[in-house]
CSV table of C-alpha atoms in Angstrom, one decimal:
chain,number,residue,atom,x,y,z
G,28,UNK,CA,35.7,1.2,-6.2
G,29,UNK,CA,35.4,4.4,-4.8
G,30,UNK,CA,32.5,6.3,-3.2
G,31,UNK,CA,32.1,8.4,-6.9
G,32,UNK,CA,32.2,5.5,-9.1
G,33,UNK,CA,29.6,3.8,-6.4
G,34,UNK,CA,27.2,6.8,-7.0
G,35,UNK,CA,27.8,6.2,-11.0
G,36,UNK,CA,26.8,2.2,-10.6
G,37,UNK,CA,23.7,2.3,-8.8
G,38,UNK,CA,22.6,5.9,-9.9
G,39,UNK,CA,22.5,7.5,-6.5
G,40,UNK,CA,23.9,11.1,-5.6
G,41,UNK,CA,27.0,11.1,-3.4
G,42,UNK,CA,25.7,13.1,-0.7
G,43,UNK,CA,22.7,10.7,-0.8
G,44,UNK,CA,25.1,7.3,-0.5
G,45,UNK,CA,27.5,9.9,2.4
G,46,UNK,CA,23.5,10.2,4.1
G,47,UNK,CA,23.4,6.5,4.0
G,48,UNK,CA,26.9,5.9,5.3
G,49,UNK,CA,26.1,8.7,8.6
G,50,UNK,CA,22.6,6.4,9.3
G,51,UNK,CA,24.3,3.4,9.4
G,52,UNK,CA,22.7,2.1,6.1
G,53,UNK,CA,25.2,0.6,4.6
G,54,UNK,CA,28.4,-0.6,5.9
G,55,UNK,CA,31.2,1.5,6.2
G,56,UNK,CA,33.8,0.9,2.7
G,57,UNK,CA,37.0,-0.5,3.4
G,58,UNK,CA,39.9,1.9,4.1
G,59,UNK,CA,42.5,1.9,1.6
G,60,UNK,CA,44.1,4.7,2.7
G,61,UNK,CA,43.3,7.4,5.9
G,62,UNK,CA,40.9,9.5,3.7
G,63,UNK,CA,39.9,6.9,0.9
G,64,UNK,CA,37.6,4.2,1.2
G,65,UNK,CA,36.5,1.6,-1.1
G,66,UNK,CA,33.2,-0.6,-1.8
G,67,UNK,CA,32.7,-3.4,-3.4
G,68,UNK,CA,29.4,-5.5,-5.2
G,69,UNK,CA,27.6,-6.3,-1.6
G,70,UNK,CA,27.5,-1.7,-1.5
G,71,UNK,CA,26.2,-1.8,-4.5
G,72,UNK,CA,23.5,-4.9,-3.7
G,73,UNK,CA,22.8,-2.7,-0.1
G,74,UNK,CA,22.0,0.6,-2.3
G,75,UNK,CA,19.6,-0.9,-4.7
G,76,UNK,CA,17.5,-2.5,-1.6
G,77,UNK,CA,17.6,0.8,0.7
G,78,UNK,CA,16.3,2.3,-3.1
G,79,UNK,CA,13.9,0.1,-3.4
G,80,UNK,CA,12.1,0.1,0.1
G,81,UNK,CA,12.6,3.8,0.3
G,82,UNK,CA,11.3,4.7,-3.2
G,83,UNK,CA,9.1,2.2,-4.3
G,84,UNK,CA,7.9,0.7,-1.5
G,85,UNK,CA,8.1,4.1,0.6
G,86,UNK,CA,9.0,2.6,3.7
G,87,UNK,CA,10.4,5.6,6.4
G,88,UNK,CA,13.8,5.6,6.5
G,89,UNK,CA,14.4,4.8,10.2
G,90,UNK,CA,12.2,1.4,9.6
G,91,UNK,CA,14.8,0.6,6.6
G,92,UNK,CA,17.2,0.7,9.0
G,93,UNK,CA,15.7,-1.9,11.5
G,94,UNK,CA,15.2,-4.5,8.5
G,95,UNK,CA,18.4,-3.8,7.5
G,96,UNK,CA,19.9,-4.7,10.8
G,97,UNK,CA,17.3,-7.5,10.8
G,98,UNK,CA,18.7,-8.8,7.7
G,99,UNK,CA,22.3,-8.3,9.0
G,100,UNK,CA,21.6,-9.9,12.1
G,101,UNK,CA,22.5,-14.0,12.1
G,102,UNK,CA,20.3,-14.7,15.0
G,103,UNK,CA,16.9,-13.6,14.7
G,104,UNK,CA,14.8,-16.3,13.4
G,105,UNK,CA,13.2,-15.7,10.4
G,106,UNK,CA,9.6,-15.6,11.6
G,107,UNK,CA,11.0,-12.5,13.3
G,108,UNK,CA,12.4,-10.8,10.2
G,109,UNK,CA,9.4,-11.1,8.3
G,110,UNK,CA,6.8,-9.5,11.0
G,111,UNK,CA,9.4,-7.1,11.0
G,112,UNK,CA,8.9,-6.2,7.5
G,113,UNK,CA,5.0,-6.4,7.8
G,114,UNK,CA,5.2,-3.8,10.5
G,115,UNK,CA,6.8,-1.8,7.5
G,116,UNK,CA,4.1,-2.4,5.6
G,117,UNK,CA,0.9,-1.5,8.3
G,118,UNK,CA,-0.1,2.0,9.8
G,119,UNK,CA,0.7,1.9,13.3
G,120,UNK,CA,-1.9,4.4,14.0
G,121,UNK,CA,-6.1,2.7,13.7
G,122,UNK,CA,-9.4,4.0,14.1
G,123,UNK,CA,-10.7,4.5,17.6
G,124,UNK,CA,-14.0,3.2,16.5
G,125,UNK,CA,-15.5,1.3,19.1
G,126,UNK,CA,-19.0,0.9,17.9
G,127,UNK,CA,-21.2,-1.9,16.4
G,128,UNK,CA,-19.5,-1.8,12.7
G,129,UNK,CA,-16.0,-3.2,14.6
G,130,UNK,CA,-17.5,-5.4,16.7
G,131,UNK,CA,-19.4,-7.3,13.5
G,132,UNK,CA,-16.3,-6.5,11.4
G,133,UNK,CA,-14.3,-8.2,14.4
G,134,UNK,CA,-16.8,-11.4,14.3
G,135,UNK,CA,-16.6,-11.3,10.6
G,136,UNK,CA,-12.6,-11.5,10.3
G,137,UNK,CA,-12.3,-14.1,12.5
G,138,UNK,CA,-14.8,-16.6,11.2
G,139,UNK,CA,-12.7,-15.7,7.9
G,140,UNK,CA,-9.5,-16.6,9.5
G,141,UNK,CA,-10.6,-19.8,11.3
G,142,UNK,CA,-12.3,-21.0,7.9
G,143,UNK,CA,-9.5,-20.8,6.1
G,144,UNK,CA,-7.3,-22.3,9.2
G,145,UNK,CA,-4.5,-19.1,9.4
G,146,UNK,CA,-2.8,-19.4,12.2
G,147,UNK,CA,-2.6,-15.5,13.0
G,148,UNK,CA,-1.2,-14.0,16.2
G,149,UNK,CA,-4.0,-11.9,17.8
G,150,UNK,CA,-1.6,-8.7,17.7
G,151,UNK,CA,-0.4,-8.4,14.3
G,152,UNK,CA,-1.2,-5.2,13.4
G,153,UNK,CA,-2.7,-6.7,9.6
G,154,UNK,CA,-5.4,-7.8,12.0
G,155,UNK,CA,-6.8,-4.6,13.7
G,156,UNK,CA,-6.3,-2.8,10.5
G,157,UNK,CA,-8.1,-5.4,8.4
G,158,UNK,CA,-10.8,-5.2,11.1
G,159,UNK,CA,-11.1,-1.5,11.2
G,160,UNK,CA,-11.2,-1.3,7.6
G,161,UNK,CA,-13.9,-3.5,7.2
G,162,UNK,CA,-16.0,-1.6,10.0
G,163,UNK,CA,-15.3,1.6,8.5
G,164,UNK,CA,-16.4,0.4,4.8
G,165,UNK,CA,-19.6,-1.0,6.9
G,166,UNK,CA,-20.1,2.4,8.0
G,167,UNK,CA,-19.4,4.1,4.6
G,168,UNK,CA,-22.6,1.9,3.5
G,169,UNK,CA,-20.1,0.0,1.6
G,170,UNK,CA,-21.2,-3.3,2.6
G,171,UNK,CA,-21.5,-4.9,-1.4
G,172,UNK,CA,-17.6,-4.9,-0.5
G,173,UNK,CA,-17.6,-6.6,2.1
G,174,UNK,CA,-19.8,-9.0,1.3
G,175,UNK,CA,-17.0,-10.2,-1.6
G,176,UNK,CA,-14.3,-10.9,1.4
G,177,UNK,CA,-13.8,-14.5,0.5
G,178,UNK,CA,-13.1,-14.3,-2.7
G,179,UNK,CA,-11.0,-11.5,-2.4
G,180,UNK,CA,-9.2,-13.7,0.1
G,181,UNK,CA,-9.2,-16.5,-2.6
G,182,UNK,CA,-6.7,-14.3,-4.5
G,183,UNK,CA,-5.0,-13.6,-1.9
G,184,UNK,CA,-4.3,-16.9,-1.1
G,185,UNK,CA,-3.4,-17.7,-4.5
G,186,UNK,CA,-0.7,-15.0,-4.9
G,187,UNK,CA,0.9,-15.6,-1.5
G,188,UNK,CA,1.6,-19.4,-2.1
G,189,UNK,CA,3.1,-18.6,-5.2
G,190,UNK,CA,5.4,-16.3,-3.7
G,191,UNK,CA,6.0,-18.3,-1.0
G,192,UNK,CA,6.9,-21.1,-3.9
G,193,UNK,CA,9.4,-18.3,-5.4
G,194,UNK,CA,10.8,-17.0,-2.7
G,195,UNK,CA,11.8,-20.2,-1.3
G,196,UNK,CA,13.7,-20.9,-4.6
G,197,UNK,CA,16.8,-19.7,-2.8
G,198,UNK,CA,18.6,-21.9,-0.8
G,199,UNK,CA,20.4,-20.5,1.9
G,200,UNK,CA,18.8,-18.8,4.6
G,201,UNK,CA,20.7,-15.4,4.1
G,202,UNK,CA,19.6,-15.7,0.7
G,203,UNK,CA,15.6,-16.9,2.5
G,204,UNK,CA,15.9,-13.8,4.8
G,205,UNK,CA,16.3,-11.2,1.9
G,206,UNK,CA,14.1,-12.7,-0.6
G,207,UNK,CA,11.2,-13.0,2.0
G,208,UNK,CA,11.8,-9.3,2.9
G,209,UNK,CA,12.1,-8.2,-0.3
G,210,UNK,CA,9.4,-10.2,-1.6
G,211,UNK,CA,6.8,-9.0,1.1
G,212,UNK,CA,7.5,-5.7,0.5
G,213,UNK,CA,8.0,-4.7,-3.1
G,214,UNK,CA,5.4,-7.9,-3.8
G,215,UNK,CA,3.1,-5.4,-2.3
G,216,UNK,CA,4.0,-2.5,-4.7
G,217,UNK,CA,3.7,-5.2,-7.4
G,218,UNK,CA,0.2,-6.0,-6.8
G,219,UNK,CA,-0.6,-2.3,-5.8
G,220,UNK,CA,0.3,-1.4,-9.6
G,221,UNK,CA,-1.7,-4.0,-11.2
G,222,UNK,CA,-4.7,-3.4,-9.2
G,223,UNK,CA,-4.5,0.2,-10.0
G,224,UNK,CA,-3.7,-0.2,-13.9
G,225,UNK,CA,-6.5,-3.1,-14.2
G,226,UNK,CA,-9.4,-0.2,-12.8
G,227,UNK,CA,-8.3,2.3,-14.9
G,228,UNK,CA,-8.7,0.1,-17.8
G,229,UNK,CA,-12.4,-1.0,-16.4
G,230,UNK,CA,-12.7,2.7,-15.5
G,231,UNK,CA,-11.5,4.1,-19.3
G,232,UNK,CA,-14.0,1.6,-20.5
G,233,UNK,CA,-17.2,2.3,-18.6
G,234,UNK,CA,-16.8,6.0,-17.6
G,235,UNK,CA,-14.7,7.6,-20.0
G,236,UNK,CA,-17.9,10.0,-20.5
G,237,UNK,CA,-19.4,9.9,-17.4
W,7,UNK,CA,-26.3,18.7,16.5
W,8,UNK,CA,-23.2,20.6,17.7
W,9,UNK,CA,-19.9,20.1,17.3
W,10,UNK,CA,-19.2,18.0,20.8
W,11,UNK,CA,-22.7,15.7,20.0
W,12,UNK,CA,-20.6,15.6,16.4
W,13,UNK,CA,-17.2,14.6,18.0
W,14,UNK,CA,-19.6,12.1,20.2
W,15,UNK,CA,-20.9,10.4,17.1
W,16,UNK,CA,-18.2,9.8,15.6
W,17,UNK,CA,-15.4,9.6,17.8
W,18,UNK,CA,-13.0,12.4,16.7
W,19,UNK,CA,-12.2,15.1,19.0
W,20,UNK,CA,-13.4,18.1,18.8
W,21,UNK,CA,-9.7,20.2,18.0
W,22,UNK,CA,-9.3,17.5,15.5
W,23,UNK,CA,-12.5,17.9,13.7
W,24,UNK,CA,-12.2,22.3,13.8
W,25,UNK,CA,-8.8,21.6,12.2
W,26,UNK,CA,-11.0,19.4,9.5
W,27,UNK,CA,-13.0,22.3,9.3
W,28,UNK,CA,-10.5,25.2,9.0
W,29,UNK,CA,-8.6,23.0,6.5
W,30,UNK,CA,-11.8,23.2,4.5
W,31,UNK,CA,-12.2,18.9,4.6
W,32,UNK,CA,-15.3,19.4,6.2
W,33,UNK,CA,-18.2,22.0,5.2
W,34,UNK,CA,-19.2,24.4,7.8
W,35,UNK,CA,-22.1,23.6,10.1
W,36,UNK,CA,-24.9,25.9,9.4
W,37,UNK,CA,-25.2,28.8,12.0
W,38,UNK,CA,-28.0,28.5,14.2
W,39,UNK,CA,-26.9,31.7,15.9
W,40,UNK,CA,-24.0,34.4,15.4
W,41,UNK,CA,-22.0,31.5,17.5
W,42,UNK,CA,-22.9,28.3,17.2
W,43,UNK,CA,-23.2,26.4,14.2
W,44,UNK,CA,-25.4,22.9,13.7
W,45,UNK,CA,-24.4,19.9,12.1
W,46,UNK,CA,-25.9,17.0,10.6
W,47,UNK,CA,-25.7,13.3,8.9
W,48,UNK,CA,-23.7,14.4,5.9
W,49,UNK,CA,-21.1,15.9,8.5
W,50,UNK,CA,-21.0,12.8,10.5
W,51,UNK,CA,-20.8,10.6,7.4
W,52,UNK,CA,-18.0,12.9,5.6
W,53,UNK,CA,-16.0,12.8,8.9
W,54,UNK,CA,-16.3,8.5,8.8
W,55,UNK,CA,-14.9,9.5,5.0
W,56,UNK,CA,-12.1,11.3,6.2
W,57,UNK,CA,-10.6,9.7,9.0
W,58,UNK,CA,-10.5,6.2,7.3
W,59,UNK,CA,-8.5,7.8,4.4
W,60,UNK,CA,-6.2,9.3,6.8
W,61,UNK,CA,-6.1,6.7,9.5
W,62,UNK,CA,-6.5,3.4,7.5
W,63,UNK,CA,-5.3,4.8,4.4
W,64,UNK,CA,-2.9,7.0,5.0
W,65,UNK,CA,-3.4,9.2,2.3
W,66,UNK,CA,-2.0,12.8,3.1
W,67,UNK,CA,-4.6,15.3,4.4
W,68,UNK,CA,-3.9,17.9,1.0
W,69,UNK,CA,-4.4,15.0,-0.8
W,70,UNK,CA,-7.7,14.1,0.6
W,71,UNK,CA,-8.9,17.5,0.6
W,72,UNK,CA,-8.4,17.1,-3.6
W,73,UNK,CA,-10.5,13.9,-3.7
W,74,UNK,CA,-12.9,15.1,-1.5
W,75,UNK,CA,-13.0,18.3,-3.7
W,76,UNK,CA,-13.4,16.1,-7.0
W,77,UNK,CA,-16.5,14.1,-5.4
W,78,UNK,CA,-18.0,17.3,-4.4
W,79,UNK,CA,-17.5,18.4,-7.8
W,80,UNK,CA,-20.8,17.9,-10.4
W,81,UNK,CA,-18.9,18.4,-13.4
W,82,UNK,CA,-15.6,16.3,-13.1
W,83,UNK,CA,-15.7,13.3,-15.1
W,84,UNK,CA,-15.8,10.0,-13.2
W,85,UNK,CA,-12.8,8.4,-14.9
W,86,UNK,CA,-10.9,11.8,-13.8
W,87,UNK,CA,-12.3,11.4,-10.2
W,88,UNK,CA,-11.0,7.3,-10.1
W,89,UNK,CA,-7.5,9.0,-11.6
W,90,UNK,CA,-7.5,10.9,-8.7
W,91,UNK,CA,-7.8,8.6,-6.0
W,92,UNK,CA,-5.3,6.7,-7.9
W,93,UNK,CA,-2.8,9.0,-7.7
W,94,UNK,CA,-3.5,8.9,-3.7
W,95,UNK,CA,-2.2,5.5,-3.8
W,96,UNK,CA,0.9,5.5,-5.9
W,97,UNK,CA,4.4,7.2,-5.2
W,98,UNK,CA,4.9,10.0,-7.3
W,99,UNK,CA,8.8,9.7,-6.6
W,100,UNK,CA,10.6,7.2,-8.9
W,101,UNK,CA,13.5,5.2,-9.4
W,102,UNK,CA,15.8,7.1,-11.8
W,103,UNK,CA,17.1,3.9,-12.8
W,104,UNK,CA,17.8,4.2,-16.5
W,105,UNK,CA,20.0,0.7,-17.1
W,106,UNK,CA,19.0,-2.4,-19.0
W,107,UNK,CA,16.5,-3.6,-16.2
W,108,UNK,CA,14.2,-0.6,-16.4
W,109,UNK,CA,14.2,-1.6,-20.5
W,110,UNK,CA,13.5,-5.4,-20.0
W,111,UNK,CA,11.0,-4.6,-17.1
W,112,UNK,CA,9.2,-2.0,-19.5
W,113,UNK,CA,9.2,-4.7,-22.1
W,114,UNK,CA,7.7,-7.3,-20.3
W,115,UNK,CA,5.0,-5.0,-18.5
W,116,UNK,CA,3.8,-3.5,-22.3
W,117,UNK,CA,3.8,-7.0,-23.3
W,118,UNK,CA,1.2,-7.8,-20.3
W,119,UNK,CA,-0.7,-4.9,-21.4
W,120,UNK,CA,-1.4,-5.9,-24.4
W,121,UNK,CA,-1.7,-9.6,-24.1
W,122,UNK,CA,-4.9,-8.8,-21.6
W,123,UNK,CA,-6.3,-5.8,-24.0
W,124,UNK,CA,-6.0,-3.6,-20.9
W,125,UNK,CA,-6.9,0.2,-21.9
W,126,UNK,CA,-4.0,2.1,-19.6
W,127,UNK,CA,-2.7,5.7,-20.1
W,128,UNK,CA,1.2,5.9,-20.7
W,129,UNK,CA,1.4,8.3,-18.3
W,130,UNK,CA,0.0,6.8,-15.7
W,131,UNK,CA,2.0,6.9,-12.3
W,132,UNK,CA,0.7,3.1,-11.7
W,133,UNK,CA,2.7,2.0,-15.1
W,134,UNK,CA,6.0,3.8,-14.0
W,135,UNK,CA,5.4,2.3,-10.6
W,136,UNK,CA,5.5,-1.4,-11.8
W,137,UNK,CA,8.0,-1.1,-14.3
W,138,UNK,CA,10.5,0.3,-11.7
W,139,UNK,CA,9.7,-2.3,-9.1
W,140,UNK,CA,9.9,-4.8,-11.4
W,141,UNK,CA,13.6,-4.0,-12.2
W,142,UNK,CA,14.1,-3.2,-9.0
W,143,UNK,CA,13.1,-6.7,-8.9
W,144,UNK,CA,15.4,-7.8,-10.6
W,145,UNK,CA,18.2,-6.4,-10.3
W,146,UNK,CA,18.2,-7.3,-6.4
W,147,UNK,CA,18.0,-11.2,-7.6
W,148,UNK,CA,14.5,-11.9,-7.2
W,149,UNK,CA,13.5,-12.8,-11.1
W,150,UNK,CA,11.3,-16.0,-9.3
W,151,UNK,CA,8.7,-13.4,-8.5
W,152,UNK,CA,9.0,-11.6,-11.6
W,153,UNK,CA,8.3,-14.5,-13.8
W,154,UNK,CA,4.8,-15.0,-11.9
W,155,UNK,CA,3.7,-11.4,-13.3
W,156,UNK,CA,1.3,-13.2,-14.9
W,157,UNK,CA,-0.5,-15.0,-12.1
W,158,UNK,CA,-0.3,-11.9,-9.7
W,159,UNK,CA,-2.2,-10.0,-13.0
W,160,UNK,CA,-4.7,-13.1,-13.1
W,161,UNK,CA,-5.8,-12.8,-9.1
W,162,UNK,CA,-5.8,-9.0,-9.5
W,163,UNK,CA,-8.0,-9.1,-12.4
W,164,UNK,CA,-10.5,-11.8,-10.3
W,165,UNK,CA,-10.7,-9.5,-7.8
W,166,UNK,CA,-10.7,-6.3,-9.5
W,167,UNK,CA,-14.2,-7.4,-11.9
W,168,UNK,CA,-15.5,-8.4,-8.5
W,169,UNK,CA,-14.8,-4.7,-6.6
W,170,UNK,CA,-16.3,-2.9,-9.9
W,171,UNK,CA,-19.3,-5.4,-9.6
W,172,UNK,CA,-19.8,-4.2,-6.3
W,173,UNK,CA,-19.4,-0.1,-6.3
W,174,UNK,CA,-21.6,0.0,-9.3
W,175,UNK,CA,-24.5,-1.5,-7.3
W,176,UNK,CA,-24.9,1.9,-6.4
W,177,UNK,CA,-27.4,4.4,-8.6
W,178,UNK,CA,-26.9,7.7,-8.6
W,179,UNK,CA,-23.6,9.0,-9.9
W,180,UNK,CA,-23.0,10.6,-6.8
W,181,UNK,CA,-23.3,7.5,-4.7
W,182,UNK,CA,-20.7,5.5,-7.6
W,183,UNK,CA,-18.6,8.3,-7.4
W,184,UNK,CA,-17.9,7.8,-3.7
W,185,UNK,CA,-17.8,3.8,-4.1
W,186,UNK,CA,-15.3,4.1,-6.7
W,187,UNK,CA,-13.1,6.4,-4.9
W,188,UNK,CA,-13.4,4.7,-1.2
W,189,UNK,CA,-13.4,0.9,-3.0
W,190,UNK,CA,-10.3,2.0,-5.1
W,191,UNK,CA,-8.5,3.4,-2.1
W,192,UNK,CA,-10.0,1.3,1.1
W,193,UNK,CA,-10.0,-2.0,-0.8
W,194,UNK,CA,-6.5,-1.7,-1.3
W,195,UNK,CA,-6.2,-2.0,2.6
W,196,UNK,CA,-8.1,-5.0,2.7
W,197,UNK,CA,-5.9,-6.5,0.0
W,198,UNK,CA,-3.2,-5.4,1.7
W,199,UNK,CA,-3.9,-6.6,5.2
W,200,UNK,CA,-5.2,-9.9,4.2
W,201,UNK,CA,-1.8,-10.4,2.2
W,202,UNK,CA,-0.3,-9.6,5.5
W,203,UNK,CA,-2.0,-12.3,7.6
W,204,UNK,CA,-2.1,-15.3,4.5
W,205,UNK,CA,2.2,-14.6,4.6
W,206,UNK,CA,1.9,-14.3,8.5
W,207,UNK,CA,0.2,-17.8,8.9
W,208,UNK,CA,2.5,-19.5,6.2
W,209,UNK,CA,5.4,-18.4,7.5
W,210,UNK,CA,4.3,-19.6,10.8
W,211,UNK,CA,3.9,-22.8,9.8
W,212,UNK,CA,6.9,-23.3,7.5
W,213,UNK,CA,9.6,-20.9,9.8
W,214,UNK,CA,8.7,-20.4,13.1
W,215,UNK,CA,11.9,-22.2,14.1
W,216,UNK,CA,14.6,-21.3,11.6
């Protein structure tokens, strides 16, 4: 098909889908003619999940591009393409707190971690920012939240298998690759929703007139 | 205290905390001569406030000038202050997709809603948020995750009675006020991270190889 029935399938402006093409997004269309190209079902597939990470999950458009090539790429092992897609999903900038709160938040995350047997590499960036949340709730005198760490952690745990379980529904590992990226990151904007809609319901009950 | 025993304290320098100022995000010190101006806990404390919403949370600084207007404010409702800092956490662009997944999704997400009696606003961004994702979902393939809607709602619910347990041990509606807006936007992050390291360690364990 060409580039204007493209932009008709998958909703998305033809300048947007000509911005994708310059960035190296998605692949170039086939030439069928010096000035006329043609895509097929895998441009459509690629536009939804640039769509996706870029509007719903609102992942940077340069970091799209290294899961992408991630994704594209038939020799990094998957381990490697999922931290990748973490990193999309965890502030690269953290606290400089260096006080008491992070030292205890510190000791407190990694008694977590070794209870529950994680096998976690000490520089994931879900680490220090887990830590330095947890010091800097300390230090908002939120510590009631804190003190509920496991059993927030029990749901987490119980989420994460089960996508783990449906991710791992598809057989090949292209198929693995995408699902596990996709998975982590719009699982992410799944859960966000839910937690968000299940407090305002609390929050409409209790303090509608507060 | 001045504003470099202020900087001290908390570990923001002192250009960073007169931009705060000039920006209005933090009150003025009060001047204990034409040039020099004092500060005190509640600057210290509303900095800690600040920089984990920008640092940790990554909520845009015009954005947390609103909340911190809100919580400053006497008169704005509670439930209009927790709609606030929701609207920190979720996209405001959106998906414009229109097609038969956007109608199933919507379908299937009113159906949740009402199965669980949860009290939700139409309008709210977090609704619009899931349904997209959820056809974004599954139009990219991924209909395994979709069909455990209901056991990512269950966990969310476990832990979202437990967060409300703990920011209303706190009195004074000031003091909920402030729970409810840095437990709604903070304990997102914890979520968030400890999602992170529970996919980190399983993958680990199942991938590390492939």
């Amino acid at each position: 098909m060409r580039i204007g029935e493209l932009s008709k399938a998958t909703d998305v402006p033809v300048p947007t889908i000509k911005y994708y093409l310059r960035e190296g997004l998605l692949p170039p269309g086939e030439l069928s003619s010096p000035n006329q190209a043609s895509y097929g079902d895998t441009h459509i597939r690629r536009l939804r999940l640039i769509r996706a990470l870029i509007e719903l999950a609102q992942v940077p458009v340069a970091t799209v591009k290294e899961i992408l090539e991630s994704l594209d790429s038939d020799t990094e092992p998957l381990h490697e393409q999922i931290g990748r897609a973490h990193r999309a999903l965890t502030p690269t900038r953290r606290l400089s707190a260096t006080d008491e709160a992070r030292t205890a938040a510190a000791a407190r995350v990694a008694d977590l971690i070794h209870d529950r047997g994680w096998l976690v590499d000490p520089e994931a960036p879900a680490l220090a920012t887990l830590i330095d949340t947890i010091a800097a709730l300390s230090s908002l005198g939120q510590d009631s939240l804190v003190a509920h760490l496991d059993t927030y952690a029990d749901s987490v745990e119980a989420f994460t298998a089960l996508e783990i379980e449906a991710v791992t529904a598809n057989p090949t590992r292209d198929q693995l690759a995408e699902s596990v990226v996709i998975g982590t990151i719009l699982g992410e904007t799944v859960i966000s929703s839910l937690r968000l809609l299940a407090q305002e319901s609390i929050s409409a009950e209790r303090w509608k007139d507060r």
